[in-house]
Short mmCIF file of N, CA and C in Angstrom, two decimals:
data_model
loop_
_atom_site.label_atom_id
_atom_site.label_comp_id
_atom_site.label_asym_id
_atom_site.label_seq_id
_atom_site.Cartn_x
_atom_site.Cartn_y
_atom_site.Cartn_z
N MET A 160 -54.99 118.87 -164.96
CA MET A 160 -56.27 119.36 -164.48
C MET A 160 -56.44 119.03 -163.00
N ILE A 161 -56.12 117.78 -162.63
CA ILE A 161 -56.24 117.37 -161.23
C ILE A 161 -55.27 118.17 -160.36
N ARG A 162 -54.07 118.39 -160.89
CA ARG A 162 -53.07 119.16 -160.15
C ARG A 162 -53.56 120.58 -159.90
N PHE A 163 -54.20 121.18 -160.89
CA PHE A 163 -54.75 122.52 -160.73
C PHE A 163 -55.84 122.54 -159.67
N LEU A 164 -56.72 121.53 -159.69
CA LEU A 164 -57.80 121.47 -158.69
C LEU A 164 -57.26 121.27 -157.29
N LYS A 165 -56.21 120.44 -157.16
CA LYS A 165 -55.57 120.26 -155.85
C LYS A 165 -55.04 121.59 -155.34
N GLY A 166 -54.35 122.30 -156.21
CA GLY A 166 -53.82 123.60 -155.82
C GLY A 166 -54.92 124.58 -155.46
N LEU A 167 -56.00 124.54 -156.21
CA LEU A 167 -57.13 125.44 -155.96
C LEU A 167 -57.76 125.17 -154.60
N ILE A 168 -57.76 123.93 -154.17
CA ILE A 168 -58.35 123.57 -152.88
C ILE A 168 -57.34 123.69 -151.75
N LEU A 169 -56.12 123.22 -151.97
CA LEU A 169 -55.13 123.18 -150.89
C LEU A 169 -54.52 124.55 -150.58
N LEU A 170 -54.44 125.43 -151.54
CA LEU A 170 -53.84 126.75 -151.30
C LEU A 170 -54.65 127.55 -150.27
N PRO A 171 -55.96 127.67 -150.38
CA PRO A 171 -56.71 128.39 -149.33
C PRO A 171 -56.60 127.71 -147.96
N ILE A 172 -56.56 126.39 -147.94
CA ILE A 172 -56.42 125.69 -146.67
C ILE A 172 -55.07 126.01 -146.05
N ALA A 173 -54.01 126.02 -146.85
CA ALA A 173 -52.68 126.36 -146.35
C ALA A 173 -52.64 127.78 -145.82
N VAL A 174 -53.28 128.71 -146.51
CA VAL A 174 -53.31 130.11 -146.06
C VAL A 174 -54.03 130.21 -144.71
N VAL A 175 -55.14 129.50 -144.56
CA VAL A 175 -55.88 129.53 -143.29
C VAL A 175 -55.04 128.93 -142.17
N VAL A 176 -54.32 127.85 -142.44
CA VAL A 176 -53.48 127.21 -141.42
C VAL A 176 -52.36 128.16 -140.99
N VAL A 177 -51.72 128.82 -141.93
CA VAL A 177 -50.64 129.77 -141.59
C VAL A 177 -51.20 130.94 -140.79
N LEU A 178 -52.35 131.47 -141.21
CA LEU A 178 -52.96 132.57 -140.46
C LEU A 178 -53.35 132.14 -139.04
N LEU A 179 -53.84 130.92 -138.88
CA LEU A 179 -54.17 130.39 -137.56
C LEU A 179 -52.92 130.31 -136.69
N ALA A 180 -51.83 129.83 -137.25
CA ALA A 180 -50.59 129.69 -136.49
C ALA A 180 -50.04 131.06 -136.09
N VAL A 181 -50.07 132.04 -136.99
CA VAL A 181 -49.55 133.37 -136.68
C VAL A 181 -50.43 134.07 -135.65
N ALA A 182 -51.74 133.91 -135.74
CA ALA A 182 -52.65 134.62 -134.85
C ALA A 182 -52.71 133.99 -133.46
N ASN A 183 -52.31 132.75 -133.30
CA ASN A 183 -52.44 132.05 -132.02
C ASN A 183 -51.09 131.58 -131.50
N ARG A 184 -50.15 132.50 -131.40
CA ARG A 184 -48.82 132.16 -130.90
C ARG A 184 -48.72 132.24 -129.39
N GLN A 185 -49.74 132.74 -128.72
CA GLN A 185 -49.68 132.90 -127.27
C GLN A 185 -49.56 131.54 -126.60
N PRO A 186 -48.72 131.46 -125.57
CA PRO A 186 -48.60 130.18 -124.86
C PRO A 186 -49.84 129.93 -123.99
N VAL A 187 -50.26 128.70 -124.00
CA VAL A 187 -51.35 128.26 -123.13
C VAL A 187 -50.83 127.10 -122.30
N MET A 188 -51.45 126.88 -121.15
CA MET A 188 -51.00 125.81 -120.26
C MET A 188 -51.86 124.58 -120.51
N LEU A 189 -51.24 123.55 -121.02
CA LEU A 189 -51.93 122.27 -121.21
C LEU A 189 -51.74 121.48 -119.93
N SER A 190 -52.81 121.23 -119.22
CA SER A 190 -52.74 120.57 -117.92
C SER A 190 -53.29 119.15 -118.01
N PHE A 191 -52.54 118.24 -117.43
CA PHE A 191 -52.97 116.84 -117.37
C PHE A 191 -53.43 116.48 -115.96
N ASP A 192 -53.61 117.49 -115.12
CA ASP A 192 -54.03 117.29 -113.73
C ASP A 192 -55.36 118.01 -113.51
N PRO A 193 -56.48 117.30 -113.59
CA PRO A 193 -57.78 117.97 -113.48
C PRO A 193 -58.16 118.36 -112.06
N PHE A 194 -57.42 117.93 -111.04
CA PHE A 194 -57.83 118.14 -109.66
C PHE A 194 -57.16 119.34 -108.99
N THR A 195 -56.09 119.88 -109.59
CA THR A 195 -55.40 121.01 -109.00
C THR A 195 -55.72 122.28 -109.76
N ASN A 196 -56.16 123.34 -109.04
CA ASN A 196 -56.54 124.59 -109.68
C ASN A 196 -55.35 125.51 -109.89
N GLY A 197 -54.49 125.67 -108.91
CA GLY A 197 -53.41 126.64 -108.96
C GLY A 197 -52.28 126.24 -109.90
N THR A 198 -51.41 125.41 -109.42
CA THR A 198 -50.27 124.95 -110.22
C THR A 198 -50.39 123.45 -110.40
N PRO A 199 -50.86 123.01 -111.52
CA PRO A 199 -51.03 121.57 -111.73
C PRO A 199 -49.68 120.85 -111.77
N ALA A 200 -49.70 119.62 -111.33
CA ALA A 200 -48.46 118.84 -111.28
C ALA A 200 -48.01 118.44 -112.68
N PHE A 201 -48.93 118.11 -113.53
CA PHE A 201 -48.60 117.69 -114.88
C PHE A 201 -49.14 118.74 -115.87
N SER A 202 -48.28 119.68 -116.23
CA SER A 202 -48.71 120.70 -117.17
C SER A 202 -47.57 121.01 -118.14
N LEU A 203 -47.96 121.57 -119.27
CA LEU A 203 -47.00 121.85 -120.32
C LEU A 203 -47.39 123.14 -121.02
N PRO A 204 -46.53 124.17 -120.95
CA PRO A 204 -46.85 125.39 -121.70
C PRO A 204 -46.50 125.20 -123.17
N MET A 205 -47.44 125.56 -124.04
CA MET A 205 -47.20 125.42 -125.47
C MET A 205 -48.05 126.43 -126.23
N PRO A 206 -47.65 126.77 -127.45
CA PRO A 206 -48.46 127.71 -128.25
C PRO A 206 -49.81 127.07 -128.59
N LEU A 207 -50.82 127.91 -128.68
CA LEU A 207 -52.17 127.41 -128.94
C LEU A 207 -52.25 126.73 -130.30
N TYR A 208 -51.56 127.26 -131.31
CA TYR A 208 -51.63 126.63 -132.63
C TYR A 208 -51.02 125.22 -132.61
N ALA A 209 -49.98 125.00 -131.79
CA ALA A 209 -49.39 123.66 -131.69
C ALA A 209 -50.38 122.69 -131.06
N LEU A 210 -51.12 123.16 -130.06
CA LEU A 210 -52.14 122.32 -129.43
C LEU A 210 -53.24 121.97 -130.42
N ILE A 211 -53.67 122.94 -131.21
CA ILE A 211 -54.72 122.69 -132.21
C ILE A 211 -54.22 121.72 -133.27
N PHE A 212 -52.99 121.92 -133.78
CA PHE A 212 -52.43 121.02 -134.80
C PHE A 212 -52.26 119.61 -134.25
N ALA A 213 -51.82 119.49 -132.99
CA ALA A 213 -51.66 118.17 -132.39
C ALA A 213 -53.01 117.47 -132.25
N ALA A 214 -54.04 118.22 -131.86
CA ALA A 214 -55.38 117.62 -131.74
C ALA A 214 -55.90 117.15 -133.10
N VAL A 215 -55.67 117.95 -134.14
CA VAL A 215 -56.11 117.55 -135.48
C VAL A 215 -55.33 116.31 -135.95
N ALA A 216 -54.02 116.29 -135.71
CA ALA A 216 -53.21 115.14 -136.12
C ALA A 216 -53.64 113.87 -135.40
N ILE A 217 -53.89 113.98 -134.11
CA ILE A 217 -54.35 112.81 -133.35
C ILE A 217 -55.72 112.35 -133.86
N GLY A 218 -56.59 113.28 -134.19
CA GLY A 218 -57.90 112.92 -134.76
C GLY A 218 -57.78 112.20 -136.09
N ILE A 219 -56.84 112.65 -136.93
CA ILE A 219 -56.63 111.99 -138.22
C ILE A 219 -56.12 110.57 -138.02
N VAL A 220 -55.18 110.40 -137.09
CA VAL A 220 -54.62 109.06 -136.84
C VAL A 220 -55.69 108.13 -136.27
N VAL A 221 -56.44 108.61 -135.29
CA VAL A 221 -57.49 107.78 -134.69
C VAL A 221 -58.57 107.43 -135.72
N GLY A 222 -58.95 108.38 -136.55
CA GLY A 222 -59.93 108.11 -137.60
C GLY A 222 -59.42 107.10 -138.62
N GLY A 223 -58.15 107.22 -138.99
CA GLY A 223 -57.56 106.27 -139.93
C GLY A 223 -57.50 104.86 -139.37
N VAL A 224 -57.12 104.76 -138.10
CA VAL A 224 -57.07 103.43 -137.47
C VAL A 224 -58.48 102.84 -137.37
N GLY A 225 -59.46 103.66 -137.01
CA GLY A 225 -60.84 103.18 -136.93
C GLY A 225 -61.36 102.73 -138.28
N SER A 226 -61.03 103.47 -139.32
CA SER A 226 -61.45 103.09 -140.67
C SER A 226 -60.78 101.79 -141.11
N TRP A 227 -59.49 101.66 -140.81
CA TRP A 227 -58.76 100.45 -141.19
C TRP A 227 -59.32 99.24 -140.47
N LEU A 228 -59.63 99.39 -139.18
CA LEU A 228 -60.21 98.27 -138.43
C LEU A 228 -61.61 97.94 -138.92
N GLY A 229 -62.36 98.93 -139.33
CA GLY A 229 -63.72 98.71 -139.83
C GLY A 229 -63.76 97.99 -141.17
N GLN A 230 -62.68 98.04 -141.93
CA GLN A 230 -62.63 97.40 -143.24
C GLN A 230 -61.97 96.03 -143.19
N GLY A 231 -61.81 95.46 -142.01
CA GLY A 231 -61.16 94.16 -141.87
C GLY A 231 -61.89 93.05 -142.60
N ASP A 232 -63.23 93.05 -142.53
CA ASP A 232 -64.00 92.02 -143.21
C ASP A 232 -63.82 92.10 -144.73
N THR A 233 -63.78 93.31 -145.25
CA THR A 233 -63.59 93.49 -146.69
C THR A 233 -62.23 92.98 -147.14
N ARG A 234 -61.19 93.29 -146.36
CA ARG A 234 -59.85 92.80 -146.71
C ARG A 234 -59.78 91.28 -146.63
N ARG A 235 -60.42 90.68 -145.63
CA ARG A 235 -60.41 89.22 -145.49
C ARG A 235 -61.12 88.57 -146.67
N ASP A 236 -62.28 89.11 -147.08
CA ASP A 236 -63.01 88.56 -148.23
C ASP A 236 -62.19 88.69 -149.51
N ARG A 237 -61.52 89.81 -149.67
CA ARG A 237 -60.72 90.01 -150.88
C ARG A 237 -59.55 89.03 -150.94
N ARG A 238 -58.91 88.78 -149.81
CA ARG A 238 -57.82 87.78 -149.79
C ARG A 238 -58.35 86.39 -150.14
N ALA A 239 -59.52 86.03 -149.58
CA ALA A 239 -60.10 84.71 -149.86
C ALA A 239 -60.46 84.59 -151.34
N LYS A 240 -61.05 85.63 -151.91
CA LYS A 240 -61.40 85.59 -153.33
C LYS A 240 -60.15 85.56 -154.21
N GLY A 241 -59.08 86.21 -153.79
CA GLY A 241 -57.82 86.16 -154.53
C GLY A 241 -57.24 84.76 -154.53
N ARG A 242 -57.30 84.09 -153.37
CA ARG A 242 -56.81 82.71 -153.31
C ARG A 242 -57.66 81.79 -154.19
N GLU A 243 -58.98 81.97 -154.16
CA GLU A 243 -59.86 81.15 -155.00
C GLU A 243 -59.59 81.40 -156.49
N LEU A 244 -59.38 82.65 -156.85
CA LEU A 244 -59.08 82.99 -158.24
C LEU A 244 -57.78 82.35 -158.69
N ALA A 245 -56.75 82.38 -157.84
CA ALA A 245 -55.48 81.75 -158.18
C ALA A 245 -55.65 80.24 -158.35
N ARG A 246 -56.45 79.64 -157.45
CA ARG A 246 -56.69 78.19 -157.54
C ARG A 246 -57.41 77.84 -158.84
N LEU A 247 -58.44 78.63 -159.18
CA LEU A 247 -59.19 78.35 -160.40
C LEU A 247 -58.35 78.58 -161.66
N ARG A 248 -57.50 79.60 -161.65
CA ARG A 248 -56.60 79.81 -162.80
C ARG A 248 -55.63 78.66 -162.95
N HIS A 249 -55.10 78.19 -161.82
CA HIS A 249 -54.18 77.05 -161.87
C HIS A 249 -54.89 75.81 -162.41
N GLU A 250 -56.12 75.59 -161.95
CA GLU A 250 -56.88 74.43 -162.43
C GLU A 250 -57.20 74.54 -163.92
N ALA A 251 -57.54 75.72 -164.38
CA ALA A 251 -57.84 75.92 -165.81
C ALA A 251 -56.58 75.68 -166.65
N GLU A 252 -55.44 76.15 -166.17
CA GLU A 252 -54.19 75.92 -166.89
C GLU A 252 -53.85 74.43 -166.93
N ARG A 253 -54.07 73.74 -165.83
CA ARG A 253 -53.80 72.30 -165.78
C ARG A 253 -54.71 71.55 -166.76
N LEU A 254 -55.99 71.96 -166.83
CA LEU A 254 -56.92 71.31 -167.76
C LEU A 254 -56.57 71.60 -169.21
N ARG A 255 -56.06 72.81 -169.48
CA ARG A 255 -55.63 73.13 -170.85
C ARG A 255 -54.45 72.25 -171.27
N GLN A 256 -53.55 72.00 -170.33
CA GLN A 256 -52.37 71.20 -170.65
C GLN A 256 -52.71 69.73 -170.84
N THR A 257 -53.73 69.22 -170.16
CA THR A 257 -54.09 67.81 -170.27
C THR A 257 -55.17 67.57 -171.32
N ALA A 258 -55.64 68.62 -171.99
CA ALA A 258 -56.68 68.46 -173.01
C ALA A 258 -56.10 67.72 -174.21
N PRO A 259 -56.91 66.86 -174.85
CA PRO A 259 -56.40 66.11 -176.01
C PRO A 259 -56.10 67.05 -177.17
N THR A 260 -55.06 66.72 -177.92
CA THR A 260 -54.67 67.53 -179.07
C THR A 260 -54.61 66.65 -180.31
N GLY A 261 -54.56 67.28 -181.46
CA GLY A 261 -54.38 66.53 -182.71
C GLY A 261 -55.64 65.82 -183.15
N ALA A 262 -55.49 64.52 -183.54
CA ALA A 262 -56.58 63.74 -184.13
C ALA A 262 -57.68 63.45 -183.11
N SER A 263 -57.32 63.29 -181.87
CA SER A 263 -58.34 62.96 -180.88
C SER A 263 -59.08 64.19 -180.37
N ALA A 264 -58.71 65.38 -180.84
CA ALA A 264 -59.37 66.60 -180.36
C ALA A 264 -60.81 66.68 -180.84
N GLY A 265 -61.16 66.06 -182.00
CA GLY A 265 -62.52 66.12 -182.51
C GLY A 265 -63.45 65.13 -181.86
N ARG A 266 -62.95 64.17 -181.16
CA ARG A 266 -63.79 63.15 -180.52
C ARG A 266 -64.39 63.69 -179.24
N THR A 267 -65.58 63.20 -178.95
CA THR A 267 -66.21 63.56 -177.69
C THR A 267 -66.00 62.45 -176.69
N ALA A 268 -66.05 62.79 -175.45
CA ALA A 268 -65.87 61.80 -174.40
C ALA A 268 -67.18 61.11 -174.05
N LEU A 269 -68.29 61.50 -174.67
CA LEU A 269 -69.59 60.91 -174.36
C LEU A 269 -69.80 59.66 -175.22
N PRO A 270 -70.55 58.70 -174.70
CA PRO A 270 -70.84 57.50 -175.50
C PRO A 270 -71.82 57.85 -176.63
N ALA A 271 -71.86 57.01 -177.62
CA ALA A 271 -72.78 57.21 -178.73
C ALA A 271 -74.21 57.08 -178.23
N PRO A 272 -75.14 57.86 -178.78
CA PRO A 272 -76.52 57.78 -178.33
C PRO A 272 -77.14 56.43 -178.74
N VAL A 273 -78.01 55.94 -177.88
CA VAL A 273 -78.68 54.68 -178.12
C VAL A 273 -80.04 54.99 -178.75
N SER A 274 -80.34 54.32 -179.88
CA SER A 274 -81.63 54.57 -180.52
C SER A 274 -82.73 53.81 -179.76
N ARG A 275 -83.89 54.37 -179.66
CA ARG A 275 -84.99 53.77 -178.90
C ARG A 275 -86.07 53.21 -179.83
N ALA A 276 -85.75 52.85 -180.97
CA ALA A 276 -86.76 52.34 -181.90
C ALA A 276 -86.97 50.87 -181.81
#
C-alpha cells in the first residue's frame, strides 16, 4: 500500500521534472561577476534546467544541515538518557545478583517493631 502511494505521488513529480528539463534546454550564462555588464570574468554557460536542479539540490543540503544542527539539543539529551538507562539497568542487574536467595529470602532487613504499651 505504501509502495503504491509513493508511486502515486512520485510519478507525477518525475513527469514534471522531465518536462522541465526538456522544455528548458537553452543555455543561460551563470555569472559570478556582478560588476561587469558585457562579458563577465567569472561566468559559466549551462542549461537552465541544470541551474534549477543545482539550486534545488543546494537548498535541500542547506535545509538538511540546518535541521541537523537545530536538533543538536535533542540528540544530546537522548545520549544522556541512554547512558542513564544503561547505568540503571546495570545497577538493577547487580542488585538482582546480590539479593538473598533460599531460606533468607523470606526475612526482612528491617528490625522488629517495638511495642509501645
